[in-house]
Short mmCIF file of C-alpha atoms in Angstrom, two decimals:
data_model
loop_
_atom_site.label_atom_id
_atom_site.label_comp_id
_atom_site.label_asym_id
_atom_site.label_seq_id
_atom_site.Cartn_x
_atom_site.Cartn_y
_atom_site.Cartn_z
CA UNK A 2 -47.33 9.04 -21.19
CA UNK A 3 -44.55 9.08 -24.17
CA UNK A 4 -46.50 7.53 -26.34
CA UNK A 5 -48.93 10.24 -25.52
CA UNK A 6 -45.96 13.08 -25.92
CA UNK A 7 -44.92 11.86 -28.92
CA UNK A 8 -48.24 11.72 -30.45
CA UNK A 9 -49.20 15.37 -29.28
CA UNK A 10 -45.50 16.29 -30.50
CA UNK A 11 -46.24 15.19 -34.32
CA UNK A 12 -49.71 16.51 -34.33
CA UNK A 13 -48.30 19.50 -33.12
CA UNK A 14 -45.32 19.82 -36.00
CA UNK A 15 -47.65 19.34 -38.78
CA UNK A 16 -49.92 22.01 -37.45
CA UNK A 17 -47.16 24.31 -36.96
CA UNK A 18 -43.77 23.80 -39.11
CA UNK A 19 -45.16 24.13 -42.98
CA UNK A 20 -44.86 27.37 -44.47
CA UNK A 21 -43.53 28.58 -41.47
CA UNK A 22 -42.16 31.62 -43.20
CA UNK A 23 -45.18 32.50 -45.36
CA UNK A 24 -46.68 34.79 -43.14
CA UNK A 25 -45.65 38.41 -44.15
CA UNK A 26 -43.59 40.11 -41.53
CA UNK A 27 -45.33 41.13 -38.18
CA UNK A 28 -43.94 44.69 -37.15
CA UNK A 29 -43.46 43.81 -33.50
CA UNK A 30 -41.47 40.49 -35.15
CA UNK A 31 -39.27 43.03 -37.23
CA UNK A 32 -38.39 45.02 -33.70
CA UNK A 33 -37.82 42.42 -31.85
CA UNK A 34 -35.39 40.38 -34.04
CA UNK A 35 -33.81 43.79 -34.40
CA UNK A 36 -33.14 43.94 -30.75
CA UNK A 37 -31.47 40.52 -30.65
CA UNK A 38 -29.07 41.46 -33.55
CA UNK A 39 -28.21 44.16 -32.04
CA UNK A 40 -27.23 41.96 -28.26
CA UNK A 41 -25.16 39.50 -30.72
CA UNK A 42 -23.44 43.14 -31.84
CA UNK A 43 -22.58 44.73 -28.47
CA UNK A 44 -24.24 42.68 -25.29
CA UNK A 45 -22.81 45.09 -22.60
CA UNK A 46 -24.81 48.36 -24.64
CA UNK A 47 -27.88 46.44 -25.71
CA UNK A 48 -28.49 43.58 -23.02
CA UNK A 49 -31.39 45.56 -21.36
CA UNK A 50 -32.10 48.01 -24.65
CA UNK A 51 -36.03 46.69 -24.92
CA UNK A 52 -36.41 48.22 -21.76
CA UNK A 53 -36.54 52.04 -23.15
CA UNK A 54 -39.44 50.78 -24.75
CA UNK A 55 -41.27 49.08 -21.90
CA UNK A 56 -40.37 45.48 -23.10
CA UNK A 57 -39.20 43.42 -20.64
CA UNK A 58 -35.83 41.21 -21.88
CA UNK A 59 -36.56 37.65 -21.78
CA UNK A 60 -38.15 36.95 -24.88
CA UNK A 61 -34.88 38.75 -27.11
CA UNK A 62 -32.77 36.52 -24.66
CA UNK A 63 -33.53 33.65 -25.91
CA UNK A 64 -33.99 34.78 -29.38
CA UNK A 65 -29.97 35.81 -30.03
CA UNK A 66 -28.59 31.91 -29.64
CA UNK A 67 -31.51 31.26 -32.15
CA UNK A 68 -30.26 34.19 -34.97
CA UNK A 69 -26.54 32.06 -34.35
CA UNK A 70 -27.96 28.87 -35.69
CA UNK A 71 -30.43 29.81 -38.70
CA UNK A 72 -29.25 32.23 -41.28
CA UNK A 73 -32.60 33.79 -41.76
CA UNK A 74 -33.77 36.23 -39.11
CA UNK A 75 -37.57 35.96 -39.36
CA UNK A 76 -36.87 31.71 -39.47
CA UNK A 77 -34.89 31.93 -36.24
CA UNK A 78 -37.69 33.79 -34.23
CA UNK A 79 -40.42 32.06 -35.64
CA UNK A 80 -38.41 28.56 -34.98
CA UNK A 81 -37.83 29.94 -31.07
CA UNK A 82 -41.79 30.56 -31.09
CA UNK A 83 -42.42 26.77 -32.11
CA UNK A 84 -40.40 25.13 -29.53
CA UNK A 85 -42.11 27.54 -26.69
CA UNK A 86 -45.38 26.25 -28.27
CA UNK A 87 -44.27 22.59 -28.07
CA UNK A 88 -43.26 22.90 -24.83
CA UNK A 89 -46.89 24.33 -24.02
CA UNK A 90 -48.64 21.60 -25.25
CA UNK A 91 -46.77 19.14 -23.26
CA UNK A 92 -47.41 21.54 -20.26
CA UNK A 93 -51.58 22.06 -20.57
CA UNK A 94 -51.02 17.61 -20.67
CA UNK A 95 -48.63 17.65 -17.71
CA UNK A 96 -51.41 20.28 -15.90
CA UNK A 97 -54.47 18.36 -17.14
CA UNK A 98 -52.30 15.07 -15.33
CA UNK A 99 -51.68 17.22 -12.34
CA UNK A 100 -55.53 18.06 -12.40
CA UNK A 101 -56.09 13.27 -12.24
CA UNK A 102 -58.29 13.99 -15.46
CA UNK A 103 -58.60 10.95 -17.86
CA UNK A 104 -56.10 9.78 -20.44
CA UNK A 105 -58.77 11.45 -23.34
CA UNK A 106 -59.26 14.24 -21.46
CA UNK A 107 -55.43 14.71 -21.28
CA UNK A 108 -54.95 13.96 -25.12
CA UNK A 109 -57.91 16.49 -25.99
CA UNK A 110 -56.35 19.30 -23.62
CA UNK A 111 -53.18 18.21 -25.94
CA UNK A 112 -54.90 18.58 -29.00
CA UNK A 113 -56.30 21.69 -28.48
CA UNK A 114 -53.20 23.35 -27.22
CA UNK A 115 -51.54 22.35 -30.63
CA UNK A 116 -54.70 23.58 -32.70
CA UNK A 117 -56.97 26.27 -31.26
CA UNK A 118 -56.07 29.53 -33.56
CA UNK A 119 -55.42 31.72 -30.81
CA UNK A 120 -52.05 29.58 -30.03
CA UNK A 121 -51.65 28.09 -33.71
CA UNK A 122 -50.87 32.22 -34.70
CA UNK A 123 -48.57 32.73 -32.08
CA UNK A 124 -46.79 29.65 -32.16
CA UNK A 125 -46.55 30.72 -35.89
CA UNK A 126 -44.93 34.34 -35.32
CA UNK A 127 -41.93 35.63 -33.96
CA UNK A 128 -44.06 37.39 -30.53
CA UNK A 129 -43.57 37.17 -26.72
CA UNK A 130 -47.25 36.01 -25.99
CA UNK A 131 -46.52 32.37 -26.52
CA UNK A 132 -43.58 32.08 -24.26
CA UNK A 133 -45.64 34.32 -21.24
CA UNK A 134 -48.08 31.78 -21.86
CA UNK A 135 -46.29 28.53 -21.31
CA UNK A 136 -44.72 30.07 -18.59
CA UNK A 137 -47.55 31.49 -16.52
CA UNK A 138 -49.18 27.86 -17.58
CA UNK A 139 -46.03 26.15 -15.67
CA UNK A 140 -46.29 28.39 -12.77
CA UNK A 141 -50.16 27.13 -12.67
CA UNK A 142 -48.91 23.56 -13.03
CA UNK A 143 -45.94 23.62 -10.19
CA UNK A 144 -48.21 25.76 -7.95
CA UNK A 145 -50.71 23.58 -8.15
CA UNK A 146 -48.13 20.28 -7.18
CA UNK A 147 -47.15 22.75 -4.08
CA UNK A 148 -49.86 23.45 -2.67
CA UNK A 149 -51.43 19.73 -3.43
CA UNK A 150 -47.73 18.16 -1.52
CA UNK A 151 -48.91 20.70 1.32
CA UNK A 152 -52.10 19.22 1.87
CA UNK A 153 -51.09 15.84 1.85
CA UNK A 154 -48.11 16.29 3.93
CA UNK A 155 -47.97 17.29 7.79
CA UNK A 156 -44.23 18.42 7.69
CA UNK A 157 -42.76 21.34 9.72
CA UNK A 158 -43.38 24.70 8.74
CA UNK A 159 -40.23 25.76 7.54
CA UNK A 160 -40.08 22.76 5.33
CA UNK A 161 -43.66 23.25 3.65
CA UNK A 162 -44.32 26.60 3.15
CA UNK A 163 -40.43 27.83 2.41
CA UNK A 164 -38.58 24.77 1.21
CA UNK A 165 -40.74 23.42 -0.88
CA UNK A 166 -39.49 22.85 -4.32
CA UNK A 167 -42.51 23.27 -6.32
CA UNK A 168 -43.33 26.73 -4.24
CA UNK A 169 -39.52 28.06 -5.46
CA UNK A 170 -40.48 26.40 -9.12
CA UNK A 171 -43.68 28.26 -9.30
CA UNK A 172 -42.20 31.42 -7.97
CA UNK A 173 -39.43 31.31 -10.80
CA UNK A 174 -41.70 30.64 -13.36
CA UNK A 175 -43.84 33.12 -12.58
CA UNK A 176 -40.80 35.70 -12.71
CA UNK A 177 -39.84 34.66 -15.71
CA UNK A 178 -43.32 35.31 -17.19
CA UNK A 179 -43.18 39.10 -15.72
CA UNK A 180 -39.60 38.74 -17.68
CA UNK A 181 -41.61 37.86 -20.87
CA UNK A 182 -43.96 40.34 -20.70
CA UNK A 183 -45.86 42.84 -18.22
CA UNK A 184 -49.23 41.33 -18.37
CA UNK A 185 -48.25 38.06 -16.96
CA UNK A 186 -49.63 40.27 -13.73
CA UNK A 187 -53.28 39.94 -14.91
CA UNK A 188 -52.72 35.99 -14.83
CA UNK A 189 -51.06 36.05 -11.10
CA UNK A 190 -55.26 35.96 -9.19
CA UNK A 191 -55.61 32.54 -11.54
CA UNK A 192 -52.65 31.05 -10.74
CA UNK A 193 -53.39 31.42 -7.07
CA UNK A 194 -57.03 30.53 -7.37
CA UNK A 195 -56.15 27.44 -9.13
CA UNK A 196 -53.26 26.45 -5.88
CA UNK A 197 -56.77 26.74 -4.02
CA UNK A 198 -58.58 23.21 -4.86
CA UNK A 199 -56.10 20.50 -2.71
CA UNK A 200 -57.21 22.56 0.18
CA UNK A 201 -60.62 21.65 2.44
CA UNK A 202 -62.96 24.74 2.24
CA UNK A 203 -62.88 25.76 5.72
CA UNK A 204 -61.12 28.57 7.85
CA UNK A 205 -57.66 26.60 8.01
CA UNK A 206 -57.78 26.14 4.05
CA UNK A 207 -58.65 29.70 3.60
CA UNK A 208 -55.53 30.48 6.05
CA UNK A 209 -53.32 28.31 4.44
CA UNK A 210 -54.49 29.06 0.41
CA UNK A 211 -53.87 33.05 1.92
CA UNK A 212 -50.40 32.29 3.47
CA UNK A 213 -48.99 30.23 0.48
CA UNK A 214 -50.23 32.84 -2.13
CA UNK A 215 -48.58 35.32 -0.08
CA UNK A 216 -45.84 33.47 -0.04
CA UNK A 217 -45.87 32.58 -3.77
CA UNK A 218 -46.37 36.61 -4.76
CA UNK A 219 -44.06 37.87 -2.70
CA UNK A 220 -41.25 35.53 -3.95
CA UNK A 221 -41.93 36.54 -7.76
CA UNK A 222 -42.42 39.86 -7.35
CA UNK A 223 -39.46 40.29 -4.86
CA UNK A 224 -37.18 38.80 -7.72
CA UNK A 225 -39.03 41.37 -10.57
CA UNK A 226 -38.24 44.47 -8.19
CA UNK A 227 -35.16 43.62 -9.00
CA UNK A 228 -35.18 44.43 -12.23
CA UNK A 229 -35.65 48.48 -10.49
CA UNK A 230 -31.98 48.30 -9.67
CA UNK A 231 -30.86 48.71 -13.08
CA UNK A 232 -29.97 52.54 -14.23
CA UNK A 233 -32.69 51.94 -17.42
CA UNK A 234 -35.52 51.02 -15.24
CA UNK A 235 -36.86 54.62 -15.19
CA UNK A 236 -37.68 54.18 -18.72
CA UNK A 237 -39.25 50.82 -18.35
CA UNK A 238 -42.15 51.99 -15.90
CA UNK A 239 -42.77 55.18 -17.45
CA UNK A 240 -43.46 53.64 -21.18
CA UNK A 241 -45.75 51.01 -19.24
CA UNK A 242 -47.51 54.22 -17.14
CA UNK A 243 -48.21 55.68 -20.57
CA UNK A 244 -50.23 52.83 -21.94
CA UNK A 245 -52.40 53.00 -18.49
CA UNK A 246 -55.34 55.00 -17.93
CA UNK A 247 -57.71 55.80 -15.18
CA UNK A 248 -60.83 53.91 -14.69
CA UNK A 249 -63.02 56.63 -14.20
CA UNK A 250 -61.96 57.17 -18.29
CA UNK A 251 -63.40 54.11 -19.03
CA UNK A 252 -66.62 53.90 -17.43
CA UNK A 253 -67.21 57.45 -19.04
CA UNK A 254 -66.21 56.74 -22.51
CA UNK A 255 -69.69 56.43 -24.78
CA UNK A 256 -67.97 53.50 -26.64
CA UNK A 257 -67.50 51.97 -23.15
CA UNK A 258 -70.29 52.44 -21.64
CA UNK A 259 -72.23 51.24 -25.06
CA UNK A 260 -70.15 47.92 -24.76
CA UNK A 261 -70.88 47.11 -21.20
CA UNK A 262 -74.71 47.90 -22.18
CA UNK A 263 -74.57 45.29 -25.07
CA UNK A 264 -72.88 42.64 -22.68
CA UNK A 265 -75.31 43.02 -19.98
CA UNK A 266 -78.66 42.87 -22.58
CA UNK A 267 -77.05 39.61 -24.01
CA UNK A 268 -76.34 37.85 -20.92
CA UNK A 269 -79.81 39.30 -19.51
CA UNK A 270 -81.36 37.66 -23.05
CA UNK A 271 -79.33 34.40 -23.31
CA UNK A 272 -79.93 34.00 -19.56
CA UNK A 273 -83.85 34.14 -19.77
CA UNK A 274 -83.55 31.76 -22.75
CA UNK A 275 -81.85 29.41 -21.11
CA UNK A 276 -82.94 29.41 -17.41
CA UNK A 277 -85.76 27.34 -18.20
CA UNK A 278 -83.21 24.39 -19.92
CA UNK A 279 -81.25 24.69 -16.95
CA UNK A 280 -83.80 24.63 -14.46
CA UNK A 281 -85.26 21.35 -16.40
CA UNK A 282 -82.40 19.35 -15.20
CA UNK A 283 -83.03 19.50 -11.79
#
């Protein structure tokens, strides 16, 4: 498994480290890096400041010990951004391990971690979506180990559904992504689907997957709320509210509607294309 680490890890730097700085400046890159200056100037003012502009803190956190240790501003963000995406690749590994796929599989999961575009841009630039990413990936991976030790295990119930490490681990991590950014709340049905395989599909699994979900989303988003105690918080959930919308706005919008149109003719087309293919291998 080192070997295997250490081979992702290099794969992964070559992608990644050249030229790190050649990308021109990203605006959001510019504001952030601006709010971590501005932490290293006055913490006590500007500790929470990101949150007048419905940015949640955890992201320009970590970025001020990084503006202490490289002398460029865009290098120090963009350097945080390539350890969060080294530490994802080892996670999608440590998830596809979890998951008892095969040593390929787990090197290919690996691989493409460290070179599919969509993470090779964000590992690249100095942007929040990388970190929510590895963390809502590790609150897959240690929700996954919970609810897997439940099902193997008949312990008490105080012991396995509350005292569980990997339940707490999960829990955190999944706080911590709602710390990164808002839309880690999209990800949380995924994260508790995925808790669902160790369990037999039958009325006590569906009763236990529903209790330890419960438990798992009511642990994370009892540690957010906490966030509401703080005297900026009014700010923080009325920039979110303004980027929100009804739905009955999007189902009437012409573009909209012309969208879902288009996706349903394709998958009507591609589906009566390939029934026949699929139907052949039965």
């Amino acid at each position: 498994m080192k070997k295997l680490f250490l081979l992702l890890l290099f794969f992964y730097v070559i992608l990644t480290i050249p030229a790190l700085t050649s990308i021109p400046v990203f605006a959001d890159e510019a504001i952030y890096i601006r709010w971590a200056q501005l932490i290293l100037s006055d913490p006590q003012q500007y500790l929470f400041f990101s949150l007048n502009d419905g940015k949640t803190p955890l992201f320009i956190w970590l970025l001020t010990p990084f503006l202490r240790i490289f002398s460029d501003p865009l290098m120090a963000g963009r350097a945080l951004s390539v350890c969060v995406g080294a530490g994802q690749v080892m996670a999608v590994v440590m998830l596809a391990q979890t998951i008892k796929l095969s040593k390929q599989t787990q090197l290919f999961s690996g691989m493409l971690a460290a070179s599919l575009p969509i993470f090779l841009i964000h590992n690249r630039l100095a942007v929040m979506d990388g970190l929510l990413t590895l963390l809502v990936t590790l609150s897959a991976l240690f929700f996954l180990r919970y609810t897997q030790y439940l099902s193997s295990n008949k312990l008490s119930i105080t012991r396995a559904y509350i005292c569980s490490r990997w339940l707490w681990m999960a829990a955190g991590c999944f706080f911590l992504a709602l710390m990164s950014k808002l839309t880690a709340v999209i990800a949380f049905p995924v994260v508790v689907l995925i808790g669902f395989f160790p369990f037999k599909f039958s009325s006590r699994g569906m009763q236990q997957w529903l209790l330890v979900g419960a438990l798992f989303g009511g642990i994370s988003m009892g540690l957010f709320s906490l966030l509401a105690l703080h005297p900026i918080s009014p700010s923080f959930f009325h920039e979110e509210v303004i980027f929100c919308a009804p739905s009955a706005r999007f189902f009437t919008h012409r573009l909209c509607i012309e969208a879902l149109a288009t996706c349903v003719l394709y998958s009507l087309y591609s589906g009566s294309t390939s029934l026949p293919d699929f139907l052949s291998y039965w």
